[in-house]
């Protein structure tokens, strides 16, 4: 073989040496491509993170912000399930839970949201990022309830708002079955910082809007008061606005019963309102009474099971957090607003209680200003009456007296007998007119003595006295303008009938519970006394019932006795408010 052929066909070793640089170049190109792909992926992830930060930062509604944060977290780390748990006021449990990846039907099958136990509580106790390849292997893992989807990989990071931990982001089940890595943790921690800022902005915006609503409500109440609206309408306005703004399902407004240690529910709005309206509550031992006596806001985490609010018939079923806010202060509380939310709702937070207190204070101030205005108008009226009285005394009476004297002096010069008699009668008429005017002046200047206690107060006293004999306090409900529509004579009969009816319950019924309802619609007044006793024995004395019937007949009314299906006795005494004898 020629030398040219030897060079044209290299040996095997030489061929391998020629292929080696080509392989190394392919490896370098592959590594470069992988790094470029990684850089492109990192760049895409950074863009996604920036988009997520901008997305959650644009929202001002807190609910939308929280929802957006959970959705962005799931998308950024490619998690199948994501949740944001909001830490409650106690700092140890979750008060709200926002989820992604689980539909409403599955949530209903699983049951109540977590309260912050187990692995979720680990981030509450130690607020720092937690990453687990297998969730069930952690000592704090309690397992899952029935119907809960399987979850292995776990990543959790705290969300801080200013210097306080607001809640935690929980991510599980990374797609592809791989665990979360450090980059996922870093991305999620960055999102948590942006989420904290967005949540803080949304809360500030929500607080400013809430303050604006309270200010508008105060302005509305002030306008109503200064325009001369009736007190009951103003109380209704206070209760309605407080219920709407706080998201409560019940609002009840109680006012003190004059000359007693009791409050009456003047009006109630919302759920179970009928069970509250007209109810008379003792000041001692009740949530409303505690707020009235102390002049401070009093709250309850669960109204349905609070001993301070169960006085009287059951009326708090399905209700949860409640608060009683006094309207007024400094020893002059004008009433109490009771607000209650649904069972399971958030308790009234300290900022809410402060706002409610300020609202009630402003309402009380407006009521006081309106009262001073009415007092000033009354003083002006009294001064005008005094002026009229002085003018009548100093001018009219003196002119009439002088005219009478002139007629009397002229009488002796009249020779005609008929004319003399007419002049004499005119003088007598003038004397009578002077007496009438003087009586009117006395009426204008007379100061009314302190009014006697109204029917409401007297009825409450009768029930209080009966409680000592019964061994328990009957529940009392009063509705209508009892002190205005029921005249004194009828009110006397009503008080006597109520006393007799409760005495009969104490003597004969052997009851453990009694309810009293006193109502008027402007045309009739009705007393209803119901007990759970043994009923009326056939051989029981009838003198007391005959006395009640006689009182009803004298006023043109009726007495009716029935036995409810549950046992006991129901007495209904009714009479027209305008007295009519039979």
Coordinates of C-alpha atoms in Angstrom, one line a residue:
X1 CA 0.0 0.0 0.0
X2 CA 1.3 3.4 -0.9
X3 CA 2.0 6.2 1.6
X4 CA -0.9 8.1 0.2
X5 CA -3.3 5.3 1.1
X6 CA -1.8 5.2 4.6
X7 CA -2.7 8.8 5.2
X8 CA -6.1 8.5 3.5
X9 CA -7.2 5.9 5.9
X10 CA -6.4 6.7 9.6
X11 CA -6.2 4.0 12.2
X12 CA -8.9 3.3 14.8
X13 CA -7.1 5.2 17.6
X14 CA -6.9 8.2 15.4
X15 CA -10.7 8.0 14.6
X16 CA -11.6 7.8 18.3
X17 CA -9.4 10.9 19.0
X18 CA -11.3 12.7 16.3
X19 CA -14.7 11.8 17.7
X20 CA -13.9 12.8 21.3
X21 CA -13.9 16.6 20.8
X22 CA -17.2 16.2 19.0
X23 CA -18.8 14.4 22.0
X24 CA -17.5 17.0 24.5
X25 CA -18.9 19.7 22.3
X26 CA -22.3 18.0 22.3
X27 CA -22.2 17.7 26.1
X28 CA -21.3 21.3 26.4
X29 CA -24.0 22.3 24.0
X30 CA -26.5 20.1 25.9
X31 CA -25.5 21.6 29.3
X32 CA -25.7 25.1 27.8
X33 CA -29.2 24.3 26.5
X34 CA -30.2 22.9 29.9
X35 CA -28.9 26.1 31.6
X36 CA -30.7 28.2 29.0
X37 CA -33.9 26.3 29.7
X38 CA -33.4 26.7 33.4
X39 CA -32.8 30.4 33.0
X40 CA -35.8 30.7 30.7
X41 CA -37.9 28.8 33.3
X42 CA -36.5 31.0 36.1
X43 CA -37.3 34.1 34.0
X44 CA -40.8 32.8 33.4
X45 CA -41.2 32.1 37.1
X46 CA -40.0 35.5 38.0
X47 CA -42.5 37.0 35.5
X48 CA -45.3 34.8 37.0
X49 CA -44.3 35.9 40.5
X50 CA -44.3 39.6 39.4
X51 CA -47.7 39.1 37.7
X52 CA -49.0 37.5 40.9
X53 CA -47.7 40.3 43.1
X54 CA -49.3 42.9 40.8
X55 CA -52.6 40.9 40.7
X56 CA -53.1 40.6 44.4
X57 CA -51.9 44.3 44.9
X58 CA -54.5 45.6 42.6
X59 CA -57.5 44.4 44.6
X60 CA -58.9 46.4 47.5
X61 CA -61.7 44.0 48.6
X62 CA -60.2 41.9 51.3
X63 CA -62.1 38.7 50.3
X64 CA -60.9 39.1 46.7
X65 CA -57.3 39.7 47.9
X66 CA -57.3 36.5 50.0
X67 CA -58.8 34.5 47.2
X68 CA -56.2 35.9 44.7
X69 CA -53.3 35.1 47.1
X70 CA -54.4 31.4 47.3
X71 CA -54.9 31.1 43.6
X72 CA -51.5 32.7 42.8
X73 CA -49.7 30.5 45.4
X74 CA -51.1 27.3 43.8
X75 CA -50.1 28.4 40.3
X76 CA -46.6 29.6 41.2
X77 CA -45.5 26.3 42.9
X78 CA -47.7 24.1 40.7
X79 CA -49.7 22.7 43.7
X80 CA -52.9 20.8 43.4
X81 CA -54.4 22.1 46.7
X82 CA -53.8 25.5 48.4
X83 CA -55.3 27.2 51.4
X84 CA -54.9 30.4 53.4
X85 CA -55.8 30.1 57.1
X86 CA -56.5 33.3 58.9
X87 CA -55.5 33.2 62.6
X88 CA -58.2 34.1 65.0
X89 CA -58.2 36.8 67.7
X90 CA -57.0 34.2 70.3
X91 CA -53.8 33.7 68.3
X92 CA -54.0 29.9 68.6
X93 CA -56.6 28.8 66.1
X94 CA -57.9 29.6 62.6
X95 CA -61.0 31.8 62.3
X96 CA -61.3 31.6 58.5
X97 CA -60.1 29.2 55.7
X98 CA -59.8 30.0 52.0
X99 CA -59.2 27.1 49.7
X100 CA -58.3 26.3 46.1
X101 CA -58.6 22.8 44.5
X102 CA -61.5 21.5 46.6
X103 CA -65.0 22.2 45.3
X104 CA -68.0 23.1 47.5
X105 CA -69.6 19.6 47.3
X106 CA -66.4 17.9 48.6
X107 CA -66.0 20.6 51.3
X108 CA -69.5 19.8 52.5
X109 CA -68.7 16.0 52.6
X110 CA -65.5 16.6 54.5
X111 CA -67.1 18.7 57.2
X112 CA -66.0 21.8 59.1
X113 CA -62.8 23.6 58.1
X114 CA -59.7 22.9 60.2
X115 CA -59.3 24.9 63.4
X116 CA -55.5 25.0 63.5
X117 CA -54.7 21.6 65.1
X118 CA -52.0 19.2 63.9
X119 CA -49.6 20.2 61.2
X120 CA -51.5 23.4 60.5
X121 CA -51.1 24.5 64.0
X122 CA -47.3 23.9 63.7
X123 CA -47.0 27.1 61.7
X124 CA -49.2 29.0 64.2
X125 CA -46.9 27.9 67.0
X126 CA -43.7 28.4 65.0
X127 CA -44.3 31.0 62.3
X128 CA -41.6 30.1 59.8
X129 CA -41.6 28.2 56.5
X130 CA -42.2 24.4 56.8
X131 CA -41.4 22.0 53.9
X132 CA -42.2 18.3 54.0
X133 CA -41.7 15.6 51.4
X134 CA -44.4 13.4 53.1
X135 CA -46.9 15.1 55.3
X136 CA -48.0 12.0 57.2
X137 CA -44.5 11.4 58.6
X138 CA -44.4 14.6 60.7
X139 CA -45.1 14.0 64.4
X140 CA -47.9 16.7 64.4
X141 CA -49.8 15.1 61.6
X142 CA -53.2 13.7 62.8
X143 CA -54.3 12.2 59.5
X144 CA -57.3 13.3 57.5
X145 CA -61.0 13.1 58.0
X146 CA -63.3 10.9 55.8
X147 CA -63.6 11.9 52.1
X148 CA -60.5 14.1 52.4
X149 CA -58.3 13.8 49.2
X150 CA -54.8 12.3 49.7
X151 CA -52.0 14.7 50.3
X152 CA -48.2 14.0 50.6
X153 CA -45.9 16.9 49.8
X154 CA -46.5 20.0 52.0
X155 CA -45.2 23.5 52.0
X156 CA -46.3 26.2 54.4
X157 CA -45.2 29.8 54.9
X158 CA -46.6 32.5 57.3
X159 CA -48.2 35.7 56.0
X160 CA -47.3 38.7 58.1
X161 CA -49.2 42.0 58.1
X162 CA -46.8 44.6 59.5
X163 CA -45.4 42.9 62.7
X164 CA -48.2 40.4 63.3
X165 CA -48.7 37.0 61.7
X166 CA -52.1 37.4 59.9
X167 CA -52.3 33.8 58.7
X168 CA -50.5 30.9 56.9
X169 CA -50.3 29.7 53.3
X170 CA -50.6 25.9 53.0
X171 CA -49.7 24.1 49.8
X172 CA -49.9 20.4 49.2
X173 CA -49.6 17.8 46.4
X174 CA -47.1 19.3 43.9
X175 CA -48.1 18.1 40.4
X176 CA -46.0 15.3 39.0
X177 CA -45.7 13.7 42.4
X178 CA -42.4 15.4 43.3
X179 CA -41.7 17.2 46.6
X180 CA -41.5 21.0 46.9
X181 CA -38.0 22.4 46.6
X182 CA -36.1 25.4 48.0
X183 CA -37.0 27.5 45.0
X184 CA -40.7 26.8 45.6
X185 CA -40.2 27.9 49.2
X186 CA -38.4 31.1 48.1
X187 CA -41.1 32.0 45.6
X188 CA -43.9 31.3 48.1
X189 CA -42.1 33.4 50.8
X190 CA -41.8 36.3 48.4
X191 CA -45.5 36.0 47.5
X192 CA -46.3 36.0 51.2
X193 CA -44.6 39.3 51.7
X194 CA -46.5 40.9 48.8
X195 CA -49.7 39.3 50.2
X196 CA -49.1 40.9 53.6
X197 CA -48.9 44.3 52.0
X198 CA -52.0 43.7 49.9
X199 CA -54.0 42.5 52.9
X200 CA -52.9 45.5 54.9
X201 CA -54.0 47.9 52.1
X202 CA -57.3 46.1 51.7
X203 CA -57.9 46.2 55.5
X204 CA -57.1 49.9 55.6
X205 CA -59.5 50.6 52.7
X206 CA -62.2 48.5 54.4
X207 CA -61.7 50.3 57.6
X208 CA -62.0 53.7 55.9
X209 CA -65.2 52.6 54.1
X210 CA -66.6 51.3 57.4
X211 CA -65.8 54.6 59.2
X212 CA -67.6 56.4 56.3
X213 CA -70.7 54.3 56.8
X214 CA -70.7 54.9 60.6
X215 CA -70.4 58.7 59.9
X216 CA -73.3 58.6 57.5
X217 CA -75.4 56.7 60.0
X218 CA -74.6 59.2 62.7
X219 CA -75.5 62.1 60.4
X220 CA -78.8 60.4 59.5
X221 CA -79.7 59.9 63.2
X222 CA -78.8 63.5 64.0
X223 CA -81.0 64.8 61.2
X224 CA -83.9 62.6 62.3
X225 CA -83.6 63.8 65.9
X226 CA -83.2 67.5 65.1
X227 CA -86.2 67.3 62.6
X228 CA -88.4 66.3 65.5
X229 CA -88.8 62.5 64.7
X230 CA -90.4 60.4 67.4
X231 CA -88.1 58.6 69.8
X232 CA -89.2 55.2 68.7
X233 CA -88.3 56.0 65.1
X234 CA -84.9 57.2 66.2
X235 CA -84.3 54.0 68.2
X236 CA -85.3 52.0 65.2
X237 CA -82.9 53.9 63.0
X238 CA -80.0 53.3 65.5
X239 CA -80.8 49.6 65.7
X240 CA -81.1 49.2 61.9
X241 CA -77.9 50.9 61.0
X242 CA -75.9 49.1 63.7
X243 CA -77.2 45.7 62.4
X244 CA -76.5 46.5 58.8
X245 CA -73.0 47.8 59.3
X246 CA -71.8 45.1 61.7
X247 CA -73.3 42.2 59.7
X248 CA -75.6 41.1 62.5
X249 CA -78.7 39.1 62.0
X250 CA -80.5 40.6 65.1
X251 CA -80.7 44.0 66.7
X252 CA -82.7 44.8 69.8
X253 CA -83.1 48.2 71.4
X254 CA -83.9 48.3 75.1
X255 CA -84.9 51.3 77.2
X256 CA -85.3 51.7 81.0
X257 CA -88.7 51.3 82.6
X258 CA -89.3 54.4 84.7
X259 CA -89.0 54.0 88.5
X260 CA -88.0 50.3 88.2
X261 CA -84.8 48.2 88.0
X262 CA -85.8 46.8 84.6
X263 CA -85.5 47.3 80.9
X264 CA -88.0 46.8 78.2
X265 CA -87.2 45.8 74.6
X266 CA -88.7 48.7 72.8
X267 CA -88.0 47.3 69.3
X268 CA -86.3 44.3 67.7
X269 CA -85.2 43.8 64.1
X270 CA -84.1 40.6 62.3
X271 CA -84.1 37.0 63.3
X272 CA -86.3 36.0 66.3
X273 CA -87.4 39.7 66.6
X274 CA -90.9 38.8 67.7
X275 CA -89.5 36.8 70.6
X276 CA -87.6 39.9 71.9
X277 CA -90.1 42.7 71.2
X278 CA -91.8 44.0 74.3
X279 CA -89.8 41.7 76.7
X280 CA -89.0 43.1 80.1
X281 CA -85.5 42.3 81.3
X282 CA -84.1 42.7 84.8
X283 CA -81.0 44.8 85.0
X284 CA -79.2 42.2 87.2
X285 CA -78.1 39.0 85.6
X286 CA -78.6 39.9 81.9
X287 CA -76.2 40.9 79.2
X288 CA -78.3 44.0 78.3
X289 CA -78.6 44.9 82.0
X290 CA -74.9 44.6 82.5
X291 CA -74.2 47.1 79.7
X292 CA -76.9 49.4 81.1
X293 CA -75.6 49.3 84.7
X294 CA -71.9 49.6 83.8
X295 CA -72.3 52.0 80.9
X296 CA -69.7 49.9 79.1
X297 CA -69.8 47.5 76.1
X298 CA -70.4 43.9 77.2
X299 CA -69.9 41.0 74.7
X300 CA -70.5 37.3 74.6
X301 CA -68.9 34.8 72.2
X302 CA -72.0 32.6 72.1
X303 CA -75.4 34.1 72.9
X304 CA -77.3 30.8 72.5
X305 CA -75.4 29.4 75.5
X306 CA -74.7 32.4 77.7
X307 CA -76.5 32.4 81.0
X308 CA -76.7 36.2 80.9
X309 CA -78.9 36.3 77.9
X310 CA -81.2 33.3 78.5
X311 CA -83.6 35.2 80.9
X312 CA -87.1 34.9 79.5
X313 CA -88.3 32.7 76.7
X314 CA -85.8 31.0 74.4
X315 CA -84.9 33.4 71.6
X316 CA -81.3 33.0 70.7
X317 CA -81.3 29.7 68.8
X318 CA -78.9 29.7 65.9
X319 CA -77.2 32.9 67.1
X320 CA -73.5 33.2 68.1
X321 CA -71.4 36.2 69.0
X322 CA -73.4 39.0 70.6
X323 CA -72.6 42.5 72.1
X324 CA -74.6 44.9 74.2
X325 CA -73.7 48.6 73.6
X326 CA -75.0 51.3 76.0
X327 CA -76.3 54.4 74.3
X328 CA -75.1 57.2 76.5
X329 CA -72.8 57.2 79.6
X330 CA -71.7 59.0 82.6
X331 CA -74.6 57.7 84.7
X332 CA -77.2 58.6 82.1
X333 CA -77.6 55.6 79.8
X334 CA -80.6 56.1 77.5
X335 CA -80.8 52.6 76.3
X336 CA -78.9 49.5 75.1
X337 CA -78.4 48.1 71.6
X338 CA -78.0 44.3 71.5
X339 CA -76.5 42.9 68.4
X340 CA -76.0 39.2 67.5
X341 CA -74.5 37.4 64.6
X342 CA -75.1 33.9 63.3
X343 CA -73.7 30.9 65.1
X344 CA -70.1 30.3 63.9
X345 CA -69.6 33.8 62.7
X346 CA -66.6 35.9 63.9
X347 CA -66.7 37.4 67.3
X348 CA -66.9 41.2 67.5
X349 CA -63.2 42.4 67.3
X350 CA -61.8 45.1 69.6
X351 CA -61.8 47.6 66.8
X352 CA -65.4 46.9 66.1
X353 CA -66.3 47.3 69.7
X354 CA -64.5 50.6 69.8
X355 CA -66.4 51.8 66.7
X356 CA -69.7 50.6 68.1
X357 CA -69.0 52.5 71.3
X358 CA -68.2 55.7 69.4
X359 CA -71.4 55.3 67.3
X360 CA -73.5 54.8 70.4
X361 CA -71.9 57.8 72.0
X362 CA -72.6 60.0 69.0
X363 CA -76.2 58.8 68.9
X364 CA -76.6 59.6 72.6
X365 CA -75.1 63.0 72.1
X366 CA -77.5 63.7 69.3
X367 CA -80.4 62.5 71.5
X368 CA -79.2 64.8 74.3
X369 CA -79.0 67.8 71.9
X370 CA -82.5 67.1 70.7
X371 CA -83.7 66.8 74.3
X372 CA -82.1 70.1 75.1
X373 CA -83.8 71.6 72.1
X374 CA -87.2 70.3 73.2
X375 CA -86.5 71.7 76.7
X376 CA -85.6 75.1 75.3
X377 CA -88.9 75.0 73.3
X378 CA -90.8 74.0 76.4
X379 CA -89.2 76.9 78.4
X380 CA -90.1 79.3 75.6
X381 CA -93.7 78.0 75.7
X382 CA -93.8 78.4 79.5
X383 CA -92.4 81.9 79.3
X384 CA -95.0 82.7 76.7
X385 CA -97.7 81.4 79.0
X386 CA -96.4 83.5 81.9
X387 CA -96.5 86.6 79.6
X388 CA -100.1 85.7 78.6
X389 CA -101.0 85.3 82.3
X390 CA -99.4 88.6 83.2
X391 CA -101.2 90.4 80.3
X392 CA -104.5 88.9 81.3
X393 CA -104.0 89.8 85.0
X394 CA -102.5 93.3 84.5
X395 CA -104.6 94.4 81.5
X396 CA -107.7 92.4 80.8
X397 CA -108.8 91.7 84.4
X398 CA -108.2 95.3 85.5
X399 CA -110.2 96.6 82.5
X400 CA -113.1 94.2 83.2
X401 CA -113.0 95.1 86.9
X402 CA -113.0 98.9 86.1
X403 CA -115.9 98.3 83.7
X404 CA -117.9 96.5 86.4
X405 CA -117.3 99.2 88.9
X406 CA -118.5 101.8 86.4
X407 CA -121.7 99.8 85.7
X408 CA -122.3 99.4 89.4
X409 CA -121.9 103.1 90.0
X410 CA -124.2 103.9 87.1
X411 CA -126.8 101.5 88.2
X412 CA -128.3 103.9 90.9
X413 CA -129.0 106.5 88.2
X414 CA -131.1 104.1 86.1
X415 CA -134.8 104.5 86.9
X416 CA -136.1 101.7 84.6
X417 CA -136.4 98.5 86.6
X418 CA -135.7 96.3 83.6
X419 CA -132.6 98.2 82.6
X420 CA -131.3 98.1 86.2
X421 CA -131.7 94.3 86.2
X422 CA -129.8 94.0 83.0
X423 CA -127.0 96.1 84.3
X424 CA -126.9 94.0 87.4
X425 CA -126.7 90.8 85.4
X426 CA -123.9 92.3 83.3
X427 CA -121.9 93.1 86.4
X428 CA -122.4 89.5 87.6
X429 CA -121.3 88.2 84.2
X430 CA -118.2 90.4 84.4
X431 CA -117.4 89.0 87.9
X432 CA -117.8 85.4 86.6
X433 CA -115.6 86.3 83.6
X434 CA -112.9 87.6 85.9
X435 CA -113.1 84.3 87.9
X436 CA -112.7 82.2 84.7
X437 CA -109.7 84.3 83.6
X438 CA -108.1 84.0 87.0
X439 CA -108.6 80.2 86.9
X440 CA -107.0 80.1 83.4
X441 CA -104.1 82.1 84.7
X442 CA -103.7 79.7 87.6
X443 CA -103.7 76.8 85.1
X444 CA -101.1 78.4 82.9
X445 CA -98.8 79.1 85.8
X446 CA -99.3 75.9 87.8
X447 CA -96.4 73.6 87.7
X448 CA -97.4 70.0 87.2
X449 CA -96.4 67.8 90.1
X450 CA -94.2 64.8 89.4
X451 CA -96.2 62.4 87.3
X452 CA -97.2 59.2 89.0
X453 CA -95.5 56.0 87.7
X454 CA -96.9 54.8 84.4
X455 CA -98.6 51.5 83.8
X456 CA -95.4 49.8 82.6
X457 CA -93.6 50.6 85.8
X458 CA -96.5 49.6 88.0
X459 CA -96.8 46.3 86.1
X460 CA -93.1 45.5 86.5
X461 CA -93.4 46.2 90.2
X462 CA -96.3 43.8 90.5
X463 CA -94.3 41.1 88.7
X464 CA -91.3 41.7 90.9
X465 CA -93.4 41.4 94.1
X466 CA -95.0 38.2 92.7
X467 CA -91.6 36.6 92.0
X468 CA -90.9 36.5 95.7
X469 CA -94.0 34.4 96.3
X470 CA -93.6 32.3 93.2
X471 CA -90.0 31.4 93.8
X472 CA -89.0 32.4 90.3
X473 CA -89.2 35.4 88.0
X474 CA -92.0 35.3 85.4
X475 CA -91.0 36.5 81.9
X476 CA -92.8 39.8 81.0
X477 CA -93.6 41.2 77.6
X478 CA -95.2 44.6 77.0
X479 CA -96.3 46.1 73.7
X480 CA -98.0 49.3 72.7
X481 CA -98.3 52.8 74.2
X482 CA -99.4 51.5 77.6
X483 CA -98.6 54.7 79.5
X484 CA -100.3 56.9 76.8
X485 CA -103.3 55.0 75.5
X486 CA -104.5 53.4 78.8
X487 CA -106.4 55.9 81.0
X488 CA -105.7 56.0 84.8
X489 CA -108.9 54.3 85.8
X490 CA -108.4 51.4 83.4
X491 CA -104.7 51.2 84.4
X492 CA -105.8 50.7 88.1
X493 CA -108.0 47.8 87.0
X494 CA -105.1 46.3 84.9
X495 CA -102.7 46.4 87.8
X496 CA -105.2 44.8 90.2
X497 CA -106.0 42.1 87.7
X498 CA -102.3 41.3 87.1
X499 CA -101.7 41.1 90.8
X500 CA -104.7 38.8 91.4
X501 CA -103.7 36.5 88.4
X502 CA -100.1 36.0 89.6
X503 CA -101.3 35.5 93.2
X504 CA -103.6 32.7 91.9
X505 CA -100.7 31.1 90.1
X506 CA -98.6 31.2 93.3
X507 CA -101.4 29.8 95.5
X508 CA -102.9 27.0 93.3
X509 CA -100.9 26.3 90.1
X510 CA -97.7 24.7 91.6
X511 CA -96.0 26.1 88.5
X512 CA -92.3 26.3 87.6
X513 CA -92.6 28.9 84.9
X514 CA -95.0 31.8 84.1
X515 CA -95.2 34.3 81.3
X516 CA -96.9 37.7 81.4
X517 CA -97.9 39.7 78.3
X518 CA -99.4 43.2 78.6
X519 CA -100.5 44.7 75.3
X520 CA -102.6 47.6 73.9
X521 CA -103.4 48.5 70.3
X522 CA -105.0 51.9 71.3
X523 CA -108.5 50.5 71.5
X524 CA -108.2 47.6 73.9
X525 CA -105.8 46.5 76.7
X526 CA -105.1 42.8 77.2
X527 CA -103.3 40.8 79.9
X528 CA -102.2 37.3 79.2
X529 CA -100.8 35.1 82.0
X530 CA -99.6 31.6 81.1
X531 CA -98.2 29.0 83.6
X532 CA -97.1 25.4 83.3
X533 CA -98.8 24.3 86.5
X534 CA -101.5 21.8 87.3
X535 CA -104.4 23.8 86.0
X536 CA -107.5 24.9 87.9
X537 CA -108.7 22.1 90.2
X538 CA -112.5 21.6 90.1
X539 CA -112.9 22.3 93.8
X540 CA -110.7 25.4 93.8
X541 CA -112.2 28.6 95.2
X542 CA -113.7 30.8 92.5
X543 CA -113.8 34.1 94.4
X544 CA -110.6 35.3 92.8
X545 CA -111.7 34.5 89.2
X546 CA -115.2 36.0 89.9
X547 CA -113.4 39.2 91.0
X548 CA -111.4 39.3 87.7
X549 CA -114.6 38.8 85.7
X550 CA -116.4 41.5 87.7
X551 CA -113.5 43.9 86.9
X552 CA -113.7 43.0 83.2
X553 CA -117.5 43.5 83.1
X554 CA -117.3 46.9 84.8
X555 CA -115.1 48.1 81.9
X556 CA -117.1 46.2 79.2
X557 CA -114.3 43.6 78.8
X558 CA -114.0 39.8 79.0
X559 CA -112.1 37.1 80.9
X560 CA -111.1 33.8 79.2
X561 CA -109.4 30.7 80.7
X562 CA -107.9 28.0 78.5
X563 CA -105.7 24.9 79.0
X564 CA -102.8 24.6 76.5
X565 CA -101.8 21.3 75.1
X566 CA -98.6 21.4 77.1
X567 CA -100.6 21.8 80.3
X568 CA -101.0 24.6 82.7
X569 CA -103.4 27.5 82.4
X570 CA -103.7 30.6 80.1
X571 CA -105.7 33.6 81.4
X572 CA -106.7 36.3 79.0
X573 CA -108.3 39.5 80.5
X574 CA -109.3 42.1 78.0
X575 CA -111.0 45.5 78.2
X576 CA -111.5 48.6 76.1
X577 CA -109.3 51.5 77.0
X578 CA -112.2 53.9 77.1
X579 CA -114.3 53.0 80.2
X580 CA -117.8 51.6 79.5
X581 CA -120.0 50.3 82.2
X582 CA -122.5 47.4 81.6

